[in-house]
PDB file of C-alpha atoms in Angstrom:
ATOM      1  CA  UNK A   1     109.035 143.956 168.301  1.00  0.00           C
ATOM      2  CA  UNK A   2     105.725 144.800 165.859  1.00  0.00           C
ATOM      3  CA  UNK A   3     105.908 148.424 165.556  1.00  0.00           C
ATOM      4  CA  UNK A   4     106.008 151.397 162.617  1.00  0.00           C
ATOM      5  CA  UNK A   5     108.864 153.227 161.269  1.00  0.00           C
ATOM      6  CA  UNK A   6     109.311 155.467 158.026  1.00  0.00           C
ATOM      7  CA  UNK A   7     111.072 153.050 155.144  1.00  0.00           C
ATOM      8  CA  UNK A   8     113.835 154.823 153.124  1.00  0.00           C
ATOM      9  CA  UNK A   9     115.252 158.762 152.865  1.00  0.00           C
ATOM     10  CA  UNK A  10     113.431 159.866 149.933  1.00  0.00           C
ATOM     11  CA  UNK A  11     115.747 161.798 147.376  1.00  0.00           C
ATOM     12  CA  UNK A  12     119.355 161.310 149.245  1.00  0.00           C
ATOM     13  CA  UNK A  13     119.922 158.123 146.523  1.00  0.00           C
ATOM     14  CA  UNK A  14     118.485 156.665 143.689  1.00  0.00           C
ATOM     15  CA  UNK A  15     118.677 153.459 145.719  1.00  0.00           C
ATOM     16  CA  UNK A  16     116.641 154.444 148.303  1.00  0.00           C
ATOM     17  CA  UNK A  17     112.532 154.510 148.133  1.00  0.00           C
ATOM     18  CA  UNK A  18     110.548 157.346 148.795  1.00  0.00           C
ATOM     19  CA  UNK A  19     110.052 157.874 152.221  1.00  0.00           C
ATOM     20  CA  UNK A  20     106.995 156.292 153.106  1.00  0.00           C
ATOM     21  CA  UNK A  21     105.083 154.665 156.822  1.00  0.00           C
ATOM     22  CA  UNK A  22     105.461 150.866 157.208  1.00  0.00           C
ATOM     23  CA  UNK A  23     103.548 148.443 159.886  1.00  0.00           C
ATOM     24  CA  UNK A  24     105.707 145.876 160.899  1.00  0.00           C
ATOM     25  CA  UNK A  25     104.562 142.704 162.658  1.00  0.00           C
ATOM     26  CA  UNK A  26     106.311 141.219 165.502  1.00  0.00           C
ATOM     27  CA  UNK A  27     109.584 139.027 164.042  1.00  0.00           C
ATOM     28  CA  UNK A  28     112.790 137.380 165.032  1.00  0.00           C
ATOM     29  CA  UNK A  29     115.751 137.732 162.675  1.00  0.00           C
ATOM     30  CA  UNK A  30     119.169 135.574 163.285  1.00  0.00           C
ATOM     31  CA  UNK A  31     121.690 137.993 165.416  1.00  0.00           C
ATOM     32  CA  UNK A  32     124.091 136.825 163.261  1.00  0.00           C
ATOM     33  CA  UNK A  33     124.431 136.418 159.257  1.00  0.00           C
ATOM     34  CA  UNK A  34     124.862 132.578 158.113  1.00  0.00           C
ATOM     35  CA  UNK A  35     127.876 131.088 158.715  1.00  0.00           C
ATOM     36  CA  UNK A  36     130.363 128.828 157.114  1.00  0.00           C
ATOM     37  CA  UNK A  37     129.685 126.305 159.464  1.00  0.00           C
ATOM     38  CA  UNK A  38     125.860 126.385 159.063  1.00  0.00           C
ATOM     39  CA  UNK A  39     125.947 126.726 155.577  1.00  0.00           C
ATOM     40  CA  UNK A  40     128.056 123.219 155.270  1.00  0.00           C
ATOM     41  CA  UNK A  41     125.627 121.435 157.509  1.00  0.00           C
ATOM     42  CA  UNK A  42     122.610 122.570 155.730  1.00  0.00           C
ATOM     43  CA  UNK A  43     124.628 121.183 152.241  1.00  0.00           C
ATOM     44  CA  UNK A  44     126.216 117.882 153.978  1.00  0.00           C
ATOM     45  CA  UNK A  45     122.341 116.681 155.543  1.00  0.00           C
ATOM     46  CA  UNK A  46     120.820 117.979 151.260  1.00  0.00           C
ATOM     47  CA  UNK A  47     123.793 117.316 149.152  1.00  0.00           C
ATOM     48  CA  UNK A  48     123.782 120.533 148.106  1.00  0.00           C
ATOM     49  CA  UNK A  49     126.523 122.074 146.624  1.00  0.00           C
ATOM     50  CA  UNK A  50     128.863 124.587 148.425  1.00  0.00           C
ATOM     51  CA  UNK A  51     129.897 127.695 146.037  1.00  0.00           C
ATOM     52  CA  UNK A  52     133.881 127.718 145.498  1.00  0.00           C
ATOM     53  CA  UNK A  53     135.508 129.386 148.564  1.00  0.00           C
ATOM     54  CA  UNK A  54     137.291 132.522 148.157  1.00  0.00           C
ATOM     55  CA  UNK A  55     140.917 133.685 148.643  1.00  0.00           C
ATOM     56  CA  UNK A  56     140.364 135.059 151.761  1.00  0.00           C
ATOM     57  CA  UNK A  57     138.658 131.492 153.035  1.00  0.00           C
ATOM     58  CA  UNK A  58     140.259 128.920 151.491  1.00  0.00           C
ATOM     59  CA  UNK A  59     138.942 125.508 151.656  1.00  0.00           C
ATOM     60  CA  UNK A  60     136.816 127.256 154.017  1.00  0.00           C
ATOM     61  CA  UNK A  61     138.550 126.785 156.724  1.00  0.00           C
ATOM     62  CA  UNK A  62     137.449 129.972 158.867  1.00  0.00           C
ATOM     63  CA  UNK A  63     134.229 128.363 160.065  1.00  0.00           C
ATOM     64  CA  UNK A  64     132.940 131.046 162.023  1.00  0.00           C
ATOM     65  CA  UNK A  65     132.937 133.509 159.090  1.00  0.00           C
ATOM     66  CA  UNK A  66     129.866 134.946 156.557  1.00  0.00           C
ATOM     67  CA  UNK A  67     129.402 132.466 153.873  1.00  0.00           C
ATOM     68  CA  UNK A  68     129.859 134.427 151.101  1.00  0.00           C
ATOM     69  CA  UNK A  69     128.862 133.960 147.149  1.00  0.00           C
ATOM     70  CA  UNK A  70     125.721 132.622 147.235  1.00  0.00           C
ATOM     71  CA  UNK A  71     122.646 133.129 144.883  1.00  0.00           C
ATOM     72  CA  UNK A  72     119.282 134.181 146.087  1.00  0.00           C
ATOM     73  CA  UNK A  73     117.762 130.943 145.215  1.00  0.00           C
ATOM     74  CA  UNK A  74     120.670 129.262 147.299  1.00  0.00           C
ATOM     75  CA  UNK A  75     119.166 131.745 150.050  1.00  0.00           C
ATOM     76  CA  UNK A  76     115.956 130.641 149.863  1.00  0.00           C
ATOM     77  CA  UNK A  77     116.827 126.640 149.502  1.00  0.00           C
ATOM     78  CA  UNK A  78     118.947 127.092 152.830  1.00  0.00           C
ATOM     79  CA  UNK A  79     115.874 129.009 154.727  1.00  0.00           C
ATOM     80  CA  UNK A  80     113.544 126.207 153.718  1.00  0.00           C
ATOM     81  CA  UNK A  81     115.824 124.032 154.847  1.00  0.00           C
ATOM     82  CA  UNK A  82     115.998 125.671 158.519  1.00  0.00           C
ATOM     83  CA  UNK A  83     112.364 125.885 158.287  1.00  0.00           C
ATOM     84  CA  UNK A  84     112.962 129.576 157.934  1.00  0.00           C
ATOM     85  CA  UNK A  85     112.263 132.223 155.812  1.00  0.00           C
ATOM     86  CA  UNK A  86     114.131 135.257 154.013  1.00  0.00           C
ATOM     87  CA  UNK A  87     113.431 138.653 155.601  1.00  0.00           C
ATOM     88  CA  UNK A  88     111.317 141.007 153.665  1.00  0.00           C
ATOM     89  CA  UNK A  89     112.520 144.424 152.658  1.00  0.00           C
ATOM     90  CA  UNK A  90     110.527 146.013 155.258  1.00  0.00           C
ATOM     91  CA  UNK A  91     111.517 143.489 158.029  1.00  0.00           C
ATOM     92  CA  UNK A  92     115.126 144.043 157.268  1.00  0.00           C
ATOM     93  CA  UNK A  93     115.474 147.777 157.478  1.00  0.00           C
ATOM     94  CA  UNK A  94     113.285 147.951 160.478  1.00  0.00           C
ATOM     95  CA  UNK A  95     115.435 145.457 161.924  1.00  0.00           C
ATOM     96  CA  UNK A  96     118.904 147.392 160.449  1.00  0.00           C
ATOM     97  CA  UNK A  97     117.817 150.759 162.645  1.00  0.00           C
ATOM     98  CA  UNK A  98     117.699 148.849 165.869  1.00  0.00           C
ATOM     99  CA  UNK A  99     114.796 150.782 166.779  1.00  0.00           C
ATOM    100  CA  UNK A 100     116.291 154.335 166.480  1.00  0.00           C
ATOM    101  CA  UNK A 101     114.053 156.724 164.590  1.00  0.00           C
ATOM    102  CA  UNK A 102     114.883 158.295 160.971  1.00  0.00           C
ATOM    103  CA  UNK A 103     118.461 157.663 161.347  1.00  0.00           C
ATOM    104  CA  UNK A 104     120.783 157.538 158.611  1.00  0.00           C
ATOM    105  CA  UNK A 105     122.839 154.349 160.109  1.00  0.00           C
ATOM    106  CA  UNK A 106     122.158 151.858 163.011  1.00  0.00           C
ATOM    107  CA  UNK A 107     123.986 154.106 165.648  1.00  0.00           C
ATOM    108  CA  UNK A 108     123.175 157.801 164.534  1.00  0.00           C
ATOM    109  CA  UNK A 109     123.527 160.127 161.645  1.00  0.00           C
ATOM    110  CA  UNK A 110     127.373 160.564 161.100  1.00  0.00           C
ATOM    111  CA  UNK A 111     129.261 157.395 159.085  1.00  0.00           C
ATOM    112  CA  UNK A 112     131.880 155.833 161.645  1.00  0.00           C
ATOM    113  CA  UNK A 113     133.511 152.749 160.013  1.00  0.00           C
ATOM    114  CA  UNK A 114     134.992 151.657 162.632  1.00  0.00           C
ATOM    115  CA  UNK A 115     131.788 150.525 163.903  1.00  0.00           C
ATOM    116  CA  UNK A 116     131.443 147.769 161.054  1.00  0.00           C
ATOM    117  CA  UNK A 117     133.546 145.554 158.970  1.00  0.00           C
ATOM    118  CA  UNK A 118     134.772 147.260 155.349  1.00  0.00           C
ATOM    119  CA  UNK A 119     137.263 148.492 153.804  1.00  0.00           C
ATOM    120  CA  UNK A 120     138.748 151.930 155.009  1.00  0.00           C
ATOM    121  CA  UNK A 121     140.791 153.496 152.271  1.00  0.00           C
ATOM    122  CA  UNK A 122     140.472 151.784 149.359  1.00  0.00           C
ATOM    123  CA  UNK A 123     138.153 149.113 148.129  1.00  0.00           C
ATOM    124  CA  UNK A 124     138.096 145.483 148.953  1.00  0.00           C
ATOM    125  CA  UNK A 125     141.315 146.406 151.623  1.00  0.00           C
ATOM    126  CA  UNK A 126     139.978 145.186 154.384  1.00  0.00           C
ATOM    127  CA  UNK A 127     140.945 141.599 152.878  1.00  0.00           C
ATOM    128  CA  UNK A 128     137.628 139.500 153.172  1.00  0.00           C
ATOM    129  CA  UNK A 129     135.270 138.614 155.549  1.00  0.00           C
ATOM    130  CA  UNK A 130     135.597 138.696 159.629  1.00  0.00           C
ATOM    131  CA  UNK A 131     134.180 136.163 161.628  1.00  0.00           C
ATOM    132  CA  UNK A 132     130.540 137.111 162.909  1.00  0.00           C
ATOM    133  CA  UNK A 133     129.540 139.204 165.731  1.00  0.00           C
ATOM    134  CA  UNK A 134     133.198 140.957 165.828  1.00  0.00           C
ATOM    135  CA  UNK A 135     131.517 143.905 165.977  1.00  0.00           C
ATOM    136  CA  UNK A 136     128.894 146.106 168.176  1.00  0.00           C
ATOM    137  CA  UNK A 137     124.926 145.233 167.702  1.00  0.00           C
ATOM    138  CA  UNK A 138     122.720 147.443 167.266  1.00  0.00           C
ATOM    139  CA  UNK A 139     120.063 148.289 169.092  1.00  0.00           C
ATOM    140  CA  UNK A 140     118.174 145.054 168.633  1.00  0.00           C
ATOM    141  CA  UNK A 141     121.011 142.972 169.500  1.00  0.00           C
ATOM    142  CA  UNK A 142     122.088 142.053 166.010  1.00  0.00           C
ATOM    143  CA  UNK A 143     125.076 142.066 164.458  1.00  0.00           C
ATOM    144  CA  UNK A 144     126.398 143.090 161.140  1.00  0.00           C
ATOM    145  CA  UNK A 145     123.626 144.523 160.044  1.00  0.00           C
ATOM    146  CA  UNK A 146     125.560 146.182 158.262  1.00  0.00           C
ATOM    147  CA  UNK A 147     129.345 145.557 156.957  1.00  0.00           C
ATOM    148  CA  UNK A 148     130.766 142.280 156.237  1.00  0.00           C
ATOM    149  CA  UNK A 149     128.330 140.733 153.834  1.00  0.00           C
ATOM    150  CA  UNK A 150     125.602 141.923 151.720  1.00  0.00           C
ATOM    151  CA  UNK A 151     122.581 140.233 152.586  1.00  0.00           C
ATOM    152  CA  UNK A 152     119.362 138.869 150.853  1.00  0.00           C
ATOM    153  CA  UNK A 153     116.190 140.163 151.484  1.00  0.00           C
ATOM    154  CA  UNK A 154     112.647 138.013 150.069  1.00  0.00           C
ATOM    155  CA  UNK A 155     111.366 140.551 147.319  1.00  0.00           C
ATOM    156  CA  UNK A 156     111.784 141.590 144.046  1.00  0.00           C
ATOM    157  CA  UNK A 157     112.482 145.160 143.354  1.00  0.00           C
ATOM    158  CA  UNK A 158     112.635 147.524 139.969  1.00  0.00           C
ATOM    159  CA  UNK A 159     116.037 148.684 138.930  1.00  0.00           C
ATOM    160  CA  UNK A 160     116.707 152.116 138.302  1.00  0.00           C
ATOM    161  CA  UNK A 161     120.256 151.796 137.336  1.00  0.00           C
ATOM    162  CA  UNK A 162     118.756 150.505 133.825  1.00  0.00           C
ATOM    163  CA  UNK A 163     116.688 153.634 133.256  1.00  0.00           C
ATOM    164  CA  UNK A 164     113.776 152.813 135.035  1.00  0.00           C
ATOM    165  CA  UNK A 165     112.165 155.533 136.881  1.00  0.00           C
ATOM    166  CA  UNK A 166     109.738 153.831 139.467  1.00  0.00           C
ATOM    167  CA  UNK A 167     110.687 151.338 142.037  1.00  0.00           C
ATOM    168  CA  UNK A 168     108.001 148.698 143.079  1.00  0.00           C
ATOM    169  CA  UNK A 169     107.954 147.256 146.865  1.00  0.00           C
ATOM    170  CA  UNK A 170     106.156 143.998 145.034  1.00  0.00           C
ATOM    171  CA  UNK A 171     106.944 141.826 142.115  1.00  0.00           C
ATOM    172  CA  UNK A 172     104.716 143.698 139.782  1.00  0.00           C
ATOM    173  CA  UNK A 173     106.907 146.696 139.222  1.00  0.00           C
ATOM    174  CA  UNK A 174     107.053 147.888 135.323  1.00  0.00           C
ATOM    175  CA  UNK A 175     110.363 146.939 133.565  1.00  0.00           C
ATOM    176  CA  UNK A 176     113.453 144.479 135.072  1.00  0.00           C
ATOM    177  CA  UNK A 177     113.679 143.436 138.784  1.00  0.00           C
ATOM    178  CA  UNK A 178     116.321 141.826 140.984  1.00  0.00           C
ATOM    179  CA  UNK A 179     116.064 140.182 144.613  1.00  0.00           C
ATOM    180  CA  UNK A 180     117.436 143.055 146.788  1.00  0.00           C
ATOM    181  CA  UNK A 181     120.367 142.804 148.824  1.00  0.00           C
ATOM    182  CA  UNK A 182     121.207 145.203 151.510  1.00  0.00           C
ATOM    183  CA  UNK A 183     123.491 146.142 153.989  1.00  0.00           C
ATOM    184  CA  UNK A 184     127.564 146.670 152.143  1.00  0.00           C
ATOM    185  CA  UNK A 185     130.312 144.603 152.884  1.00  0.00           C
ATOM    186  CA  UNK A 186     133.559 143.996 153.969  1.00  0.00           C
ATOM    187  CA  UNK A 187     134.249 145.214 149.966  1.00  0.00           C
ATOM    188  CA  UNK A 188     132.622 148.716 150.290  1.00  0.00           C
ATOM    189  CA  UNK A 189     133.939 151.936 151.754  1.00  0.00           C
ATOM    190  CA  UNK A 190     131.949 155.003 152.087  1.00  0.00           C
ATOM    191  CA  UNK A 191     129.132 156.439 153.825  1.00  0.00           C
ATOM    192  CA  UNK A 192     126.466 155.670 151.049  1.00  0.00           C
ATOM    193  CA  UNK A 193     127.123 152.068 151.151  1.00  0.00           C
ATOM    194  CA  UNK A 194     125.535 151.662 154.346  1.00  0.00           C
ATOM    195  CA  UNK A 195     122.838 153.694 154.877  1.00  0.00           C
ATOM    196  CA  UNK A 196     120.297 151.283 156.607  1.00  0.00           C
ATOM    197  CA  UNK A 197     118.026 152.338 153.559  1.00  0.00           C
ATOM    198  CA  UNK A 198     120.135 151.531 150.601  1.00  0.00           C
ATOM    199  CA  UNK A 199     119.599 148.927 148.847  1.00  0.00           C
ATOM    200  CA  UNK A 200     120.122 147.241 145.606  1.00  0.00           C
ATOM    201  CA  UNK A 201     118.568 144.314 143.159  1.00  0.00           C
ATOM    202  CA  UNK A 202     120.491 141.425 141.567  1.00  0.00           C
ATOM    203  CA  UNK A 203     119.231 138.008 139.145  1.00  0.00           C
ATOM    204  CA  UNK A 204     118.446 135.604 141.540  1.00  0.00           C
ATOM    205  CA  UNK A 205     120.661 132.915 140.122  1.00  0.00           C
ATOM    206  CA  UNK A 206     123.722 134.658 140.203  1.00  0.00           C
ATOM    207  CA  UNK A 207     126.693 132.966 142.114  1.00  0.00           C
ATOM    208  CA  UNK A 208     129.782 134.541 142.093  1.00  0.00           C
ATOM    209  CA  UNK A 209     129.743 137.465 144.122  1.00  0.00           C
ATOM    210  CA  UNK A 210     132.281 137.139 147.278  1.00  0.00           C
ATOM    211  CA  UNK A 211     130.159 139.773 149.153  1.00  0.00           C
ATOM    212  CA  UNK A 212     126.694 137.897 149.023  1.00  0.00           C
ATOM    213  CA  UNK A 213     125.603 136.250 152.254  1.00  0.00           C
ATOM    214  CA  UNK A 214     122.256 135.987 154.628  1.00  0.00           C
ATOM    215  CA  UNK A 215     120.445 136.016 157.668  1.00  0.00           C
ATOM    216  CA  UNK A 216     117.250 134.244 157.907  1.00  0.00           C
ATOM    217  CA  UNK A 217     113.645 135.237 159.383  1.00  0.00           C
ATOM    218  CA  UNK A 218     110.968 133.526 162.092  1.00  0.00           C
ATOM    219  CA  UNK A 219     107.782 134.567 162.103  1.00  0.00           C
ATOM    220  CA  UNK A 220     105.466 133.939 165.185  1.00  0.00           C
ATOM    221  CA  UNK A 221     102.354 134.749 162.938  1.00  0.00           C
ATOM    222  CA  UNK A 222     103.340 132.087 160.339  1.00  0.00           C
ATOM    223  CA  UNK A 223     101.504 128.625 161.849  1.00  0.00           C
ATOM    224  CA  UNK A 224     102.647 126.706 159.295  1.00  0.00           C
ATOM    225  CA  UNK A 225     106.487 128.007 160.750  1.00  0.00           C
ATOM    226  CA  UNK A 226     105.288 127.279 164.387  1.00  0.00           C
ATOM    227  CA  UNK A 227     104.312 124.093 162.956  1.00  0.00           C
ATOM    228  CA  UNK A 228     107.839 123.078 161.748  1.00  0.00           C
ATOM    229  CA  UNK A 229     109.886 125.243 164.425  1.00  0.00           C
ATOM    230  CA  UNK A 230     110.644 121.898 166.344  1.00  0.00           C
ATOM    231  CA  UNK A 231     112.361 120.867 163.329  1.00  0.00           C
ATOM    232  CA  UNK A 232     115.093 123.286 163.032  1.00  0.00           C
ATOM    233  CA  UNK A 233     118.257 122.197 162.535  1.00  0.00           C
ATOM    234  CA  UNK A 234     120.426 122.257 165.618  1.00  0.00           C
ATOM    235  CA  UNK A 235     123.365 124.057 163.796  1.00  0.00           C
ATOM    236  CA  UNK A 236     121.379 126.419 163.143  1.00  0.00           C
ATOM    237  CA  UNK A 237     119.286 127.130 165.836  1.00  0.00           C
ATOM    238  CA  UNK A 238     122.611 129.240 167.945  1.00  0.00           C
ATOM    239  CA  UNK A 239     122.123 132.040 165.938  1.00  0.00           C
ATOM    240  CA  UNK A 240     118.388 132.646 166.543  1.00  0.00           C
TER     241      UNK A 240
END
């Protein structure tokens, strides 16, 4: 639903943006991340390629699971493709609190992972991906918005990690800038990791991360989208 929330925690984590007020327009965003299954039918129909699959998916044979190690341009192609978009950084974390206010995480303020899909003890135990929806939505009815895969969101961000100190919610930030992906993994353990307003940048062309995945955007406002919406592929169309 269109509404306004306060983006990011201020000084908790170098990752997170100052606090700040953010409208949001009315979206939908895909209940579920993209799957293996989609993902193949979107490369089959463009001969696109498929990125190698990973130990824990072999020959990618667990259909209904994230599709995992894919590049932010391979984001975008596939959201073209559906007719789609990527959801901005905005759009994602007001989507990630499931409409609870100033929360740390998508159910309250006290880390449970139990209530998501990573690894408990050590890192990377939990083994690799589960399939989607395993897990409780949150408020809005989506799933794994956080845990399981790392998700892309549309902009480009400044990166403090290599000394910068100023982030930039546009593309004209001072110094080097990543796509930003958002929302920890099946990989990660620890309450910082998924903090509905952490986030972090990455090249947009890199391809080898087991971690990376997506979920893709509508927007009602976009007519060119409303246009086009007829169009959407029908393997994809399940997990609007």
């Amino acid at each position: 639903p269109k509404g306004s929330f306060n983006m990011g925690f201020g000084s908790r984590d170098e990752e997170e943006f100052p606090q700040l007020g953010v409208d949001v327009e009315g979206f939908w965003l895909s209940k579920n991340v993209v799957t293996v299954r989609q993902y193949q039918a979107f490369c089959k129909q463009t001969n696109y390629s498929m990125p190698e699959p990973p130990s824990f998916n072999r020959a990618w044979r667990k259909k209904n699971h994230p599709i995992v190690g894919i590049s932010w341009k391979d984001a975008a192609v596939f959201c073209r493709w559906a007719k789609l978009d990527l959801p901005s950084n905005s759009e994602w974390e007001y989507a990630a609190r499931g409409g609870l206010v100033d929360k740390l995480y998508p159910w309250g303020d006290v880390f449970d992972p139990h209530k998501i899909h990573c690894s408990k003890k050590e890192y990377l135990d939990s083994g690799g991906t589960a399939p989607v929806g395993s897990y409780p939505a949150n408020g809005y009815g989506l799933f794994d918005m956080m845990g399981n895969v790392l998700q892309w969101c549309k902009e480009r961000v400044s990166y403090r990690h290599l000394g910068l100190h100023k982030h930039s919610y546009s593309s004209s930030g001072e110094g080097w800038q990543g796509y930003t992906i958002r929302g920890g993994s099946w990989a990660h353990l620890g309450s910082s990791m998924f903090l509905c307003a952490k986030q972090d940048a990455v090249l947009d062309d890199i391809r080898l991360i087991n971690t990376w995945g997506l979920r893709c955007v509508y927007r009602p406002t976009d007519t060119k989208v409303l246009e086009q919406i007829q169009s959407v592929p029908s393997q994809y169309k399940h997990a609007l």
